[in-house]
Amino acid sequence: MKTTGAGRSLAWLPVVWCLTRLVLLLFVLKVYVFPGPDVTSDVHVIYRGWYDVLSSGTFPLHDVTWQYPPAAALAILSPGLLPFLDYATAFFVLVCVTDAAVLALMTYAGRRPGRSLRGAWVWVTGVPLLGPTVYARYDVMVTAVAMAALLAGARHPRAMGALAAFGALLKVWPAMLLLAARHRGTWVSALVTGVAVTGVFALAMPGAFAFLTFQRDRGTEVESLGALVFHVARHFGWQGEVKLNYGSIEFLGPYVSEVSTGALFLTGAAFGWLVLWRLLARRFEEHTLADAAFVAVLMFTTTSRVISPQYMVWLVGLAAVCLYFPGSRMRLPVALVLVASFVTVLEFPYYFGSVVASDGLGLTLLFLRNGLLVAAALTAARALWRATVPGTLPAPASARPTRSDETPVSS
């Protein structure tokens, strides 16, 4: 019966993937128009402009919307691989191909003994919950690298280090995949890869590190946890404004810098908790590497000054890797993230006008989505701590791994 169930699950995966991804492509290609702001404008205008600048051999030195590490240039330049298509169409096709590669990887890995296809299902169902925005940003490409790094962790620690470092040079956050890495080769490989790739970009193209200044100067984006303060304050006479700033819609005005500082404090507190966890953790299992990465990225996303909709694909990808391991303690947080992903597509782009206006609907959606992220972060952190730190109660028996998953490994 188990074999039959697994076979049916495997058969349905490509069917559901094809149907949902066809819908996403129809939206980004504008065969059908998704309600709300045009989410493809970043690709048609911003990415296309960066492509022209990067093709000339330099980074966008004077464009404050360029807030990415140097290897991001590869993602922006990648549509050049398909010269027979216009830039935007080529970009959407490449994102879809990357999406398909992730499905193939998760399906192949999930069929191994002691592994699960639940991870593949999380990816197949979680990505379309975010709507067309997910195909109109390069975050699927970054997430694919991060997922490959985690899947390589147990058997190929050096490959994991190299992939994590390369991912970090695409969009910083994959550096957090190394949180629970214990194999020295992982860290050495990450260091060597990071230095080598960074050196190549620094020598070949001016302005490789301009993104650091632009990222530092960002404010409080309207979808972030801290923004809820101003959404409510607007109903009580707060005299600030909402406008496009540093590439996103942000609050500007009185007390914004204080709230932004508060968000940085929360991020610092999350980092402190993660460091403490790493110092005290002793019980490491095969899934601990993925669980810890999921917790870290979830905490930093939730406390960030900016929670752009595409950030959710990071969490969906890491959630998929967690559930690839049957012994993972992250089932409840993963469910919360999937629900938050659906609410995300409602607040952007579907009802983004209500969010910007801070009306009742907008406030409800933001409180719900951000509340789900906070709940997911807290429950995930608690589960990770209880499963790995001596002196705390183990996870319930129903969530315990099978015997094949109980052997501690060096990642």
mmCIF file of C-alpha atoms in Angstrom:
data_model
loop_
_atom_site.group_PDB
_atom_site.id
_atom_site.type_symbol
_atom_site.label_atom_id
_atom_site.label_comp_id
_atom_site.label_asym_id
_atom_site.label_seq_id
_atom_site.Cartn_x
_atom_site.Cartn_y
_atom_site.Cartn_z
ATOM 1 C CA MET A 1 0.000 0.000 0.000
ATOM 2 C CA LYS A 2 2.832 2.349 0.810
ATOM 3 C CA THR A 3 4.433 1.616 -2.554
ATOM 4 C CA THR A 4 1.170 2.297 -4.355
ATOM 5 C CA GLY A 5 0.687 5.563 -2.457
ATOM 6 C CA ALA A 6 4.225 6.669 -3.238
ATOM 7 C CA GLY A 7 3.738 5.790 -6.893
ATOM 8 C CA ARG A 8 0.567 7.841 -7.126
ATOM 9 C CA SER A 9 2.252 10.763 -5.380
ATOM 10 C CA LEU A 10 5.144 10.560 -7.817
ATOM 11 C CA ALA A 11 2.805 10.422 -10.818
ATOM 12 C CA TRP A 12 0.841 13.474 -9.719
ATOM 13 C CA LEU A 13 3.862 15.678 -9.003
ATOM 14 C CA PRO A 14 4.687 16.574 -12.657
ATOM 15 C CA VAL A 15 0.989 16.960 -13.478
ATOM 16 C CA VAL A 16 0.370 19.499 -10.729
ATOM 17 C CA TRP A 17 3.664 21.232 -11.496
ATOM 18 C CA CYS A 18 2.816 21.631 -15.195
ATOM 19 C CA LEU A 19 -0.678 22.953 -14.522
ATOM 20 C CA THR A 20 0.370 25.483 -11.895
ATOM 21 C CA ARG A 21 3.448 26.681 -13.773
ATOM 22 C CA LEU A 22 1.452 27.112 -16.963
ATOM 23 C CA VAL A 23 -0.826 29.469 -15.035
ATOM 24 C CA LEU A 24 2.178 31.418 -13.710
ATOM 25 C CA LEU A 25 3.628 31.760 -17.212
ATOM 26 C CA LEU A 26 0.305 32.921 -18.628
ATOM 27 C CA PHE A 27 0.232 35.654 -15.991
ATOM 28 C CA VAL A 28 3.815 36.911 -16.401
ATOM 29 C CA LEU A 29 3.521 36.791 -20.197
ATOM 30 C CA LYS A 30 0.302 38.809 -19.785
ATOM 31 C CA VAL A 31 -1.904 36.398 -21.641
ATOM 32 C CA TYR A 32 -4.049 36.920 -18.570
ATOM 33 C CA VAL A 33 -3.650 39.938 -16.304
ATOM 34 C CA PHE A 34 -3.306 39.281 -12.591
ATOM 35 C CA PRO A 35 -5.166 41.866 -10.471
ATOM 36 C CA GLY A 36 -3.121 44.605 -8.824
ATOM 37 C CA PRO A 37 0.148 46.302 -9.797
ATOM 38 C CA ASP A 38 2.144 44.894 -12.708
ATOM 39 C CA VAL A 39 4.639 42.567 -11.009
ATOM 40 C CA THR A 40 6.632 42.113 -14.224
ATOM 41 C CA SER A 41 7.758 45.752 -14.418
ATOM 42 C CA ASP A 42 10.918 44.930 -12.463
ATOM 43 C CA VAL A 43 11.996 42.572 -15.237
ATOM 44 C CA HIS A 44 10.871 44.744 -18.159
ATOM 45 C CA VAL A 45 12.351 47.974 -16.778
ATOM 46 C CA ILE A 46 14.786 47.506 -13.878
ATOM 47 C CA TYR A 47 16.412 44.186 -14.773
ATOM 48 C CA ARG A 48 16.543 45.160 -18.443
ATOM 49 C CA GLY A 49 18.305 48.415 -17.533
ATOM 50 C CA TRP A 50 20.782 46.584 -15.315
ATOM 51 C CA TYR A 51 21.423 44.136 -18.146
ATOM 52 C CA ASP A 52 22.562 46.969 -20.394
ATOM 53 C CA VAL A 53 24.874 48.389 -17.716
ATOM 54 C CA LEU A 54 26.321 45.019 -16.701
ATOM 55 C CA SER A 55 26.881 44.102 -20.333
ATOM 56 C CA SER A 56 29.175 47.125 -20.585
ATOM 57 C CA GLY A 57 31.467 45.651 -17.914
ATOM 58 C CA THR A 58 30.483 47.575 -14.787
ATOM 59 C CA PHE A 59 27.928 47.382 -11.983
ATOM 60 C CA PRO A 60 25.102 49.960 -11.698
ATOM 61 C CA LEU A 61 27.233 52.262 -9.512
ATOM 62 C CA HIS A 62 24.719 55.101 -9.322
ATOM 63 C CA ASP A 63 21.494 53.113 -9.072
ATOM 64 C CA VAL A 64 20.300 52.812 -5.455
ATOM 65 C CA THR A 65 17.954 49.986 -6.418
ATOM 66 C CA TRP A 66 20.991 47.763 -7.079
ATOM 67 C CA GLN A 67 21.221 46.133 -3.633
ATOM 68 C CA TYR A 68 22.649 42.744 -4.490
ATOM 69 C CA PRO A 69 26.031 40.977 -4.135
ATOM 70 C CA PRO A 70 28.234 40.745 -7.233
ATOM 71 C CA ALA A 71 27.192 37.270 -8.436
ATOM 72 C CA ALA A 72 23.640 38.591 -8.894
ATOM 73 C CA ALA A 73 25.003 39.943 -12.173
ATOM 74 C CA LEU A 74 24.962 36.383 -13.509
ATOM 75 C CA ALA A 75 21.208 36.083 -12.916
ATOM 76 C CA ILE A 76 20.517 39.452 -14.541
ATOM 77 C CA LEU A 77 22.711 38.596 -17.537
ATOM 78 C CA SER A 78 21.351 35.046 -17.927
ATOM 79 C CA PRO A 79 18.600 35.959 -20.465
ATOM 80 C CA GLY A 80 21.458 36.611 -22.886
ATOM 81 C CA LEU A 81 21.672 32.819 -23.160
ATOM 82 C CA LEU A 82 18.423 32.944 -25.145
ATOM 83 C CA PRO A 83 19.093 35.684 -27.739
ATOM 84 C CA PHE A 84 16.157 34.571 -29.886
ATOM 85 C CA LEU A 85 13.744 35.802 -27.184
ATOM 86 C CA ASP A 86 13.197 39.286 -25.844
ATOM 87 C CA TYR A 87 14.793 39.937 -22.452
ATOM 88 C CA ALA A 88 11.694 39.540 -20.263
ATOM 89 C CA THR A 89 10.428 36.398 -21.983
ATOM 90 C CA ALA A 90 13.879 34.820 -21.778
ATOM 91 C CA PHE A 91 14.038 35.633 -18.068
ATOM 92 C CA PHE A 92 10.639 34.059 -17.349
ATOM 93 C CA VAL A 93 11.597 30.933 -19.319
ATOM 94 C CA LEU A 94 14.866 30.556 -17.395
ATOM 95 C CA VAL A 95 13.092 30.924 -14.053
ATOM 96 C CA CYS A 96 10.628 28.233 -15.128
ATOM 97 C CA VAL A 97 13.484 25.951 -16.196
ATOM 98 C CA THR A 98 15.136 26.489 -12.805
ATOM 99 C CA ASP A 99 11.831 25.688 -11.112
ATOM 100 C CA ALA A 100 11.627 22.438 -13.104
ATOM 101 C CA ALA A 101 15.203 21.569 -12.134
ATOM 102 C CA VAL A 102 14.283 21.965 -8.459
ATOM 103 C CA LEU A 103 11.321 19.627 -8.932
ATOM 104 C CA ALA A 104 13.573 17.047 -10.601
ATOM 105 C CA LEU A 105 16.140 17.338 -7.803
ATOM 106 C CA MET A 106 13.573 17.050 -5.010
ATOM 107 C CA THR A 107 11.831 14.127 -6.719
ATOM 108 C CA TYR A 108 15.067 12.241 -7.319
ATOM 109 C CA ALA A 109 16.254 12.823 -3.761
ATOM 110 C CA GLY A 110 12.848 12.074 -2.246
ATOM 111 C CA ARG A 111 12.768 8.585 -3.751
ATOM 112 C CA ARG A 112 15.841 7.489 -1.818
ATOM 113 C CA PRO A 113 15.330 5.054 1.072
ATOM 114 C CA GLY A 114 14.475 6.857 4.285
ATOM 115 C CA ARG A 115 13.520 10.065 2.466
ATOM 116 C CA SER A 116 10.174 11.601 1.573
ATOM 117 C CA LEU A 117 8.404 13.149 -1.401
ATOM 118 C CA ARG A 118 6.710 15.597 0.984
ATOM 119 C CA GLY A 119 9.494 18.052 0.243
ATOM 120 C CA ALA A 120 8.778 17.934 -3.486
ATOM 121 C CA TRP A 121 5.086 18.524 -2.755
ATOM 122 C CA VAL A 122 5.882 21.543 -0.585
ATOM 123 C CA TRP A 123 7.805 23.047 -3.507
ATOM 124 C CA VAL A 124 5.188 22.191 -6.143
ATOM 125 C CA THR A 125 2.293 23.625 -4.137
ATOM 126 C CA GLY A 126 4.092 26.411 -2.265
ATOM 127 C CA VAL A 127 5.567 28.306 -5.204
ATOM 128 C CA PRO A 128 2.270 29.029 -7.047
ATOM 129 C CA LEU A 129 0.722 30.248 -3.786
ATOM 130 C CA LEU A 130 2.916 33.339 -4.193
ATOM 131 C CA GLY A 131 1.386 34.188 -7.563
ATOM 132 C CA PRO A 132 3.188 35.615 -10.610
ATOM 133 C CA THR A 133 5.636 37.638 -8.506
ATOM 134 C CA VAL A 134 7.671 34.486 -7.951
ATOM 135 C CA TYR A 135 8.487 34.253 -11.681
ATOM 136 C CA ALA A 136 9.167 37.980 -11.980
ATOM 137 C CA ARG A 137 12.188 38.007 -9.637
ATOM 138 C CA TYR A 138 15.426 36.030 -9.631
ATOM 139 C CA ASP A 139 14.831 34.528 -6.172
ATOM 140 C CA VAL A 140 13.866 31.103 -7.546
ATOM 141 C CA MET A 141 17.396 30.868 -8.966
ATOM 142 C CA VAL A 142 18.950 31.731 -5.605
ATOM 143 C CA THR A 143 16.666 29.342 -3.746
ATOM 144 C CA ALA A 144 17.561 26.523 -6.132
ATOM 145 C CA VAL A 145 21.259 26.936 -5.269
ATOM 146 C CA ALA A 146 20.460 27.000 -1.542
ATOM 147 C CA MET A 147 18.320 23.852 -1.754
ATOM 148 C CA ALA A 148 21.039 22.018 -3.670
ATOM 149 C CA ALA A 149 23.526 23.041 -0.987
ATOM 150 C CA LEU A 150 21.393 21.606 1.831
ATOM 151 C CA LEU A 151 20.693 18.379 -0.039
ATOM 152 C CA ALA A 152 24.438 17.953 -0.583
ATOM 153 C CA GLY A 153 25.221 18.660 3.074
ATOM 154 C CA ALA A 154 25.267 15.179 4.590
ATOM 155 C CA ARG A 155 27.151 13.339 1.843
ATOM 156 C CA HIS A 156 29.182 16.081 0.196
ATOM 157 C CA PRO A 157 30.090 18.758 2.773
ATOM 158 C CA ARG A 158 32.595 20.495 0.509
ATOM 159 C CA ALA A 159 30.029 20.805 -2.264
ATOM 160 C CA MET A 160 27.629 22.258 0.259
ATOM 161 C CA GLY A 161 30.156 24.883 1.313
ATOM 162 C CA ALA A 162 30.851 25.906 -2.271
ATOM 163 C CA LEU A 163 27.151 26.145 -3.149
ATOM 164 C CA ALA A 164 26.291 28.070 0.026
ATOM 165 C CA ALA A 165 29.064 30.574 -0.649
ATOM 166 C CA PHE A 166 27.998 31.015 -4.255
ATOM 167 C CA GLY A 167 24.396 31.444 -3.144
ATOM 168 C CA ALA A 168 25.474 34.103 -0.639
ATOM 169 C CA LEU A 169 27.150 35.990 -3.465
ATOM 170 C CA LEU A 170 23.849 35.866 -5.338
ATOM 171 C CA LYS A 171 21.708 37.229 -2.488
ATOM 172 C CA VAL A 172 23.477 37.042 0.928
ATOM 173 C CA TRP A 173 20.897 34.961 2.854
ATOM 174 C CA PRO A 174 22.246 31.500 1.796
ATOM 175 C CA ALA A 175 25.219 32.213 4.066
ATOM 176 C CA MET A 176 22.891 31.215 6.909
ATOM 177 C CA LEU A 177 22.847 27.647 5.579
ATOM 178 C CA LEU A 178 26.247 27.205 7.227
ATOM 179 C CA LEU A 179 24.816 27.766 10.714
ATOM 180 C CA ALA A 180 24.761 24.085 11.706
ATOM 181 C CA ALA A 181 27.647 22.921 9.498
ATOM 182 C CA ARG A 182 30.199 20.977 11.571
ATOM 183 C CA HIS A 183 32.488 19.556 8.908
ATOM 184 C CA ARG A 184 35.663 21.629 8.529
ATOM 185 C CA GLY A 185 35.655 20.977 4.793
ATOM 186 C CA THR A 186 32.336 22.796 4.466
ATOM 187 C CA TRP A 187 33.759 25.980 5.923
ATOM 188 C CA VAL A 188 37.031 25.760 4.002
ATOM 189 C CA SER A 189 35.185 25.192 0.730
ATOM 190 C CA ALA A 190 32.842 28.101 1.460
ATOM 191 C CA LEU A 191 35.750 30.414 2.246
ATOM 192 C CA VAL A 192 37.732 29.447 -0.838
ATOM 193 C CA THR A 193 34.701 29.755 -3.121
ATOM 194 C CA GLY A 194 33.664 33.090 -1.628
ATOM 195 C CA VAL A 195 37.130 34.618 -1.937
ATOM 196 C CA ALA A 196 37.640 33.302 -5.460
ATOM 197 C CA VAL A 197 34.291 34.423 -6.879
ATOM 198 C CA THR A 198 34.436 37.792 -5.115
ATOM 199 C CA GLY A 199 37.988 38.357 -6.351
ATOM 200 C CA VAL A 200 37.000 37.657 -9.938
ATOM 201 C CA PHE A 201 34.158 40.173 -9.833
ATOM 202 C CA ALA A 202 36.214 42.790 -7.968
ATOM 203 C CA LEU A 203 38.958 42.610 -10.593
ATOM 204 C CA ALA A 204 36.719 42.306 -13.633
ATOM 205 C CA MET A 205 33.932 44.807 -12.911
ATOM 206 C CA PRO A 206 34.044 48.113 -10.985
ATOM 207 C CA GLY A 207 31.488 48.652 -8.223
ATOM 208 C CA ALA A 208 31.138 45.069 -6.984
ATOM 209 C CA PHE A 209 30.452 46.245 -3.425
ATOM 210 C CA ALA A 210 28.308 49.334 -4.030
ATOM 211 C CA PHE A 211 25.289 47.325 -2.870
ATOM 212 C CA LEU A 212 26.480 47.506 0.750
ATOM 213 C CA THR A 213 25.845 51.258 1.001
ATOM 214 C CA PHE A 214 22.499 51.087 -0.777
ATOM 215 C CA GLN A 215 21.273 48.254 1.463
ATOM 216 C CA ARG A 216 22.367 50.117 4.610
ATOM 217 C CA ASP A 217 20.268 53.158 3.722
ATOM 218 C CA ARG A 218 16.940 51.351 3.330
ATOM 219 C CA GLY A 219 13.979 52.347 5.496
ATOM 220 C CA THR A 220 10.831 50.579 6.720
ATOM 221 C CA GLU A 221 9.001 48.865 3.873
ATOM 222 C CA VAL A 222 5.193 48.857 4.069
ATOM 223 C CA GLU A 223 4.858 45.073 4.275
ATOM 224 C CA SER A 224 7.354 44.540 7.104
ATOM 225 C CA LEU A 225 6.616 43.737 10.723
ATOM 226 C CA GLY A 226 7.734 47.193 11.864
ATOM 227 C CA ALA A 227 5.501 48.872 9.284
ATOM 228 C CA LEU A 228 2.455 47.745 11.234
ATOM 229 C CA VAL A 229 3.251 50.538 13.717
ATOM 230 C CA PHE A 230 2.763 53.176 11.031
ATOM 231 C CA HIS A 231 -0.217 51.481 9.400
ATOM 232 C CA VAL A 232 -2.014 51.800 12.740
ATOM 233 C CA ALA A 233 -0.514 55.240 13.557
ATOM 234 C CA ARG A 234 -1.928 56.693 10.327
ATOM 235 C CA HIS A 235 -5.397 56.248 11.816
ATOM 236 C CA PHE A 236 -4.348 58.368 14.800
ATOM 237 C CA GLY A 237 -2.878 61.343 12.961
ATOM 238 C CA TRP A 238 0.682 60.253 12.152
ATOM 239 C CA GLN A 239 2.032 62.782 9.659
ATOM 240 C CA GLY A 240 4.322 60.628 7.557
ATOM 241 C CA GLU A 241 3.950 59.444 3.974
ATOM 242 C CA VAL A 242 4.225 56.352 1.822
ATOM 243 C CA LYS A 243 6.390 56.586 -1.274
ATOM 244 C CA LEU A 244 8.783 54.703 -3.516
ATOM 245 C CA ASN A 245 12.207 54.773 -1.861
ATOM 246 C CA TYR A 246 15.268 52.629 -2.615
ATOM 247 C CA GLY A 247 13.277 50.442 -4.941
ATOM 248 C CA SER A 248 10.361 49.619 -2.607
ATOM 249 C CA ILE A 249 7.301 51.304 -1.123
ATOM 250 C CA GLU A 250 8.398 52.604 2.279
ATOM 251 C CA PHE A 251 7.165 54.750 5.133
ATOM 252 C CA LEU A 252 8.937 58.094 5.461
ATOM 253 C CA GLY A 253 8.460 60.603 8.261
ATOM 254 C CA PRO A 254 8.544 60.947 12.060
ATOM 255 C CA TYR A 255 9.834 57.949 14.054
ATOM 256 C CA VAL A 256 10.628 55.862 10.980
ATOM 257 C CA SER A 257 14.332 55.750 11.846
ATOM 258 C CA GLU A 258 13.477 54.629 15.388
ATOM 259 C CA VAL A 259 11.288 51.776 14.127
ATOM 260 C CA SER A 260 13.975 50.776 11.627
ATOM 261 C CA THR A 261 16.484 50.712 14.475
ATOM 262 C CA GLY A 262 14.061 48.562 16.456
ATOM 263 C CA ALA A 263 13.891 46.104 13.557
ATOM 264 C CA LEU A 264 17.681 45.945 13.488
ATOM 265 C CA PHE A 265 17.641 45.279 17.236
ATOM 266 C CA LEU A 266 15.232 42.364 16.719
ATOM 267 C CA THR A 267 17.467 40.998 13.977
ATOM 268 C CA GLY A 268 20.436 41.305 16.314
ATOM 269 C CA ALA A 269 18.505 39.495 19.045
ATOM 270 C CA ALA A 270 17.664 36.712 16.582
ATOM 271 C CA PHE A 271 21.331 36.449 15.664
ATOM 272 C CA GLY A 272 22.244 36.264 19.352
ATOM 273 C CA TRP A 273 19.735 33.463 19.914
ATOM 274 C CA LEU A 274 21.154 31.542 16.946
ATOM 275 C CA VAL A 275 24.703 31.914 18.243
ATOM 276 C CA LEU A 276 23.602 30.695 21.690
ATOM 277 C CA TRP A 277 21.793 27.753 20.121
ATOM 278 C CA ARG A 278 24.880 26.822 18.103
ATOM 279 C CA LEU A 279 27.060 26.896 21.221
ATOM 280 C CA LEU A 280 24.679 24.731 23.265
ATOM 281 C CA ALA A 281 23.371 22.309 20.624
ATOM 282 C CA ARG A 282 24.704 18.772 20.947
ATOM 283 C CA ARG A 283 22.171 16.448 19.317
ATOM 284 C CA PHE A 284 22.736 16.722 15.572
ATOM 285 C CA GLU A 285 20.806 14.528 13.163
ATOM 286 C CA GLU A 286 20.608 14.414 9.386
ATOM 287 C CA HIS A 287 17.791 16.936 9.249
ATOM 288 C CA THR A 288 19.308 19.373 11.759
ATOM 289 C CA LEU A 289 21.253 21.171 9.045
ATOM 290 C CA ALA A 290 18.078 21.937 7.086
ATOM 291 C CA ASP A 291 15.991 22.666 10.170
ATOM 292 C CA ALA A 292 18.554 25.166 11.476
ATOM 293 C CA ALA A 293 18.812 26.898 8.089
ATOM 294 C CA PHE A 294 15.021 27.188 7.909
ATOM 295 C CA VAL A 295 14.836 28.642 11.423
ATOM 296 C CA ALA A 296 17.635 31.149 10.743
ATOM 297 C CA VAL A 297 16.200 32.449 7.463
ATOM 298 C CA LEU A 298 12.688 32.530 8.946
ATOM 299 C CA MET A 299 13.864 34.626 11.912
ATOM 300 C CA PHE A 300 15.831 37.060 9.772
ATOM 301 C CA THR A 301 13.003 37.417 7.249
ATOM 302 C CA THR A 302 10.431 38.074 9.952
ATOM 303 C CA THR A 303 12.522 40.736 11.731
ATOM 304 C CA SER A 304 13.763 42.451 8.568
ATOM 305 C CA ARG A 305 12.975 46.078 7.707
ATOM 306 C CA VAL A 306 11.798 44.724 4.349
ATOM 307 C CA ILE A 307 9.591 41.687 3.701
ATOM 308 C CA SER A 308 9.166 41.638 -0.042
ATOM 309 C CA PRO A 309 6.791 38.969 -1.404
ATOM 310 C CA GLN A 310 9.613 37.144 -3.179
ATOM 311 C CA TYR A 311 11.335 36.546 0.167
ATOM 312 C CA MET A 312 8.684 33.926 0.832
ATOM 313 C CA VAL A 313 10.090 31.666 -1.885
ATOM 314 C CA TRP A 314 13.259 31.316 0.230
ATOM 315 C CA LEU A 315 11.153 29.943 3.050
ATOM 316 C CA VAL A 316 9.175 27.647 0.759
ATOM 317 C CA GLY A 317 12.405 26.208 -0.644
ATOM 318 C CA LEU A 318 13.978 25.603 2.759
ATOM 319 C CA ALA A 319 10.683 24.206 4.055
ATOM 320 C CA ALA A 320 10.709 21.720 1.179
ATOM 321 C CA VAL A 321 14.183 20.499 2.121
ATOM 322 C CA CYS A 322 13.136 20.159 5.777
ATOM 323 C CA LEU A 323 10.224 17.862 4.916
ATOM 324 C CA TYR A 324 12.443 15.851 2.566
ATOM 325 C CA PHE A 325 13.725 14.425 5.864
ATOM 326 C CA PRO A 326 10.933 12.406 7.570
ATOM 327 C CA GLY A 327 12.418 13.201 10.988
ATOM 328 C CA SER A 328 12.247 16.977 10.641
ATOM 329 C CA ARG A 329 10.586 18.840 13.524
ATOM 330 C CA MET A 330 9.429 21.631 11.214
ATOM 331 C CA ARG A 331 6.050 20.338 10.040
ATOM 332 C CA LEU A 332 3.927 22.897 11.892
ATOM 333 C CA PRO A 333 6.154 25.886 10.990
ATOM 334 C CA VAL A 334 6.162 24.705 7.357
ATOM 335 C CA ALA A 335 2.343 24.629 7.351
ATOM 336 C CA LEU A 336 2.266 28.153 8.791
ATOM 337 C CA VAL A 337 4.667 29.378 6.101
ATOM 338 C CA LEU A 338 2.504 27.885 3.352
ATOM 339 C CA VAL A 339 -0.575 29.644 4.712
ATOM 340 C CA ALA A 340 1.450 32.873 4.994
ATOM 341 C CA SER A 341 2.452 32.453 1.343
ATOM 342 C CA PHE A 342 -1.185 32.408 0.271
ATOM 343 C CA VAL A 343 -1.936 35.494 2.368
ATOM 344 C CA THR A 344 1.110 37.149 0.783
ATOM 345 C CA VAL A 345 -0.333 36.938 -2.723
ATOM 346 C CA LEU A 346 -3.494 38.560 -1.376
ATOM 347 C CA GLU A 347 -1.616 41.514 0.147
ATOM 348 C CA PHE A 348 0.645 41.790 -2.897
ATOM 349 C CA PRO A 349 -0.302 42.276 -5.595
ATOM 350 C CA TYR A 350 -4.039 41.511 -5.295
ATOM 351 C CA TYR A 351 -4.983 44.028 -2.581
ATOM 352 C CA PHE A 352 -1.792 46.073 -2.478
ATOM 353 C CA GLY A 353 -3.787 49.283 -2.889
ATOM 354 C CA SER A 354 -5.462 48.519 0.438
ATOM 355 C CA VAL A 355 -2.082 47.849 2.048
ATOM 356 C CA VAL A 356 -0.658 51.174 0.854
ATOM 357 C CA ALA A 357 -3.819 52.953 2.019
ATOM 358 C CA SER A 358 -3.643 51.250 5.445
ATOM 359 C CA ASP A 359 -7.362 50.519 5.272
ATOM 360 C CA GLY A 360 -9.125 47.759 7.184
ATOM 361 C CA LEU A 361 -8.539 45.072 4.580
ATOM 362 C CA GLY A 362 -4.883 45.968 4.169
ATOM 363 C CA LEU A 363 -4.315 45.962 7.933
ATOM 364 C CA THR A 364 -6.063 42.609 8.313
ATOM 365 C CA LEU A 365 -3.946 40.965 5.616
ATOM 366 C CA LEU A 366 -0.682 42.348 6.983
ATOM 367 C CA PHE A 367 -1.452 41.421 10.580
ATOM 368 C CA LEU A 368 -2.428 37.935 9.435
ATOM 369 C CA ARG A 369 0.596 37.338 7.198
ATOM 370 C CA ASN A 370 3.145 38.803 9.609
ATOM 371 C CA GLY A 371 1.448 37.109 12.551
ATOM 372 C CA LEU A 372 1.784 33.761 10.786
ATOM 373 C CA LEU A 373 5.492 34.432 10.193
ATOM 374 C CA VAL A 374 6.050 35.343 13.837
ATOM 375 C CA ALA A 375 4.201 32.202 14.950
ATOM 376 C CA ALA A 376 6.218 30.083 12.509
ATOM 377 C CA ALA A 377 9.506 31.597 13.708
ATOM 378 C CA LEU A 378 8.715 31.040 17.388
ATOM 379 C CA THR A 379 7.453 27.470 16.966
ATOM 380 C CA ALA A 380 10.365 26.563 14.669
ATOM 381 C CA ALA A 381 12.934 27.997 17.084
ATOM 382 C CA ARG A 382 11.341 26.150 20.005
ATOM 383 C CA ALA A 383 11.294 22.857 18.087
ATOM 384 C CA LEU A 384 14.938 23.227 17.041
ATOM 385 C CA TRP A 385 16.039 24.039 20.595
ATOM 386 C CA ARG A 386 14.117 21.154 22.168
ATOM 387 C CA ALA A 387 15.452 18.693 19.604
ATOM 388 C CA THR A 388 19.129 19.613 19.865
ATOM 389 C CA VAL A 389 19.994 21.216 23.221
ATOM 390 C CA PRO A 390 20.668 18.833 26.141
ATOM 391 C CA GLY A 391 18.460 19.272 29.180
ATOM 392 C CA THR A 392 15.338 20.036 27.141
ATOM 393 C CA LEU A 393 12.524 17.631 26.457
ATOM 394 C CA PRO A 394 12.728 15.755 23.131
ATOM 395 C CA ALA A 395 10.114 16.135 20.430
ATOM 396 C CA PRO A 396 6.896 14.105 20.807
ATOM 397 C CA ALA A 397 7.189 10.475 19.786
ATOM 398 C CA SER A 398 4.946 11.039 16.748
ATOM 399 C CA ALA A 399 7.463 13.547 15.401
ATOM 400 C CA ARG A 400 10.525 11.417 16.221
ATOM 401 C CA PRO A 401 12.601 10.201 13.258
ATOM 402 C CA THR A 402 12.742 6.621 12.162
ATOM 403 C CA ARG A 403 15.730 4.569 13.180
ATOM 404 C CA SER A 404 17.471 5.205 9.864
ATOM 405 C CA ASP A 405 17.313 8.930 10.589
ATOM 406 C CA GLU A 406 18.607 8.770 14.170
ATOM 407 C CA THR A 407 22.275 8.287 13.488
ATOM 408 C CA PRO A 408 24.141 11.557 14.107
ATOM 409 C CA VAL A 409 26.111 12.649 11.084
ATOM 410 C CA SER A 410 28.748 15.244 10.442
ATOM 411 C CA SER A 411 27.479 17.822 8.000
#
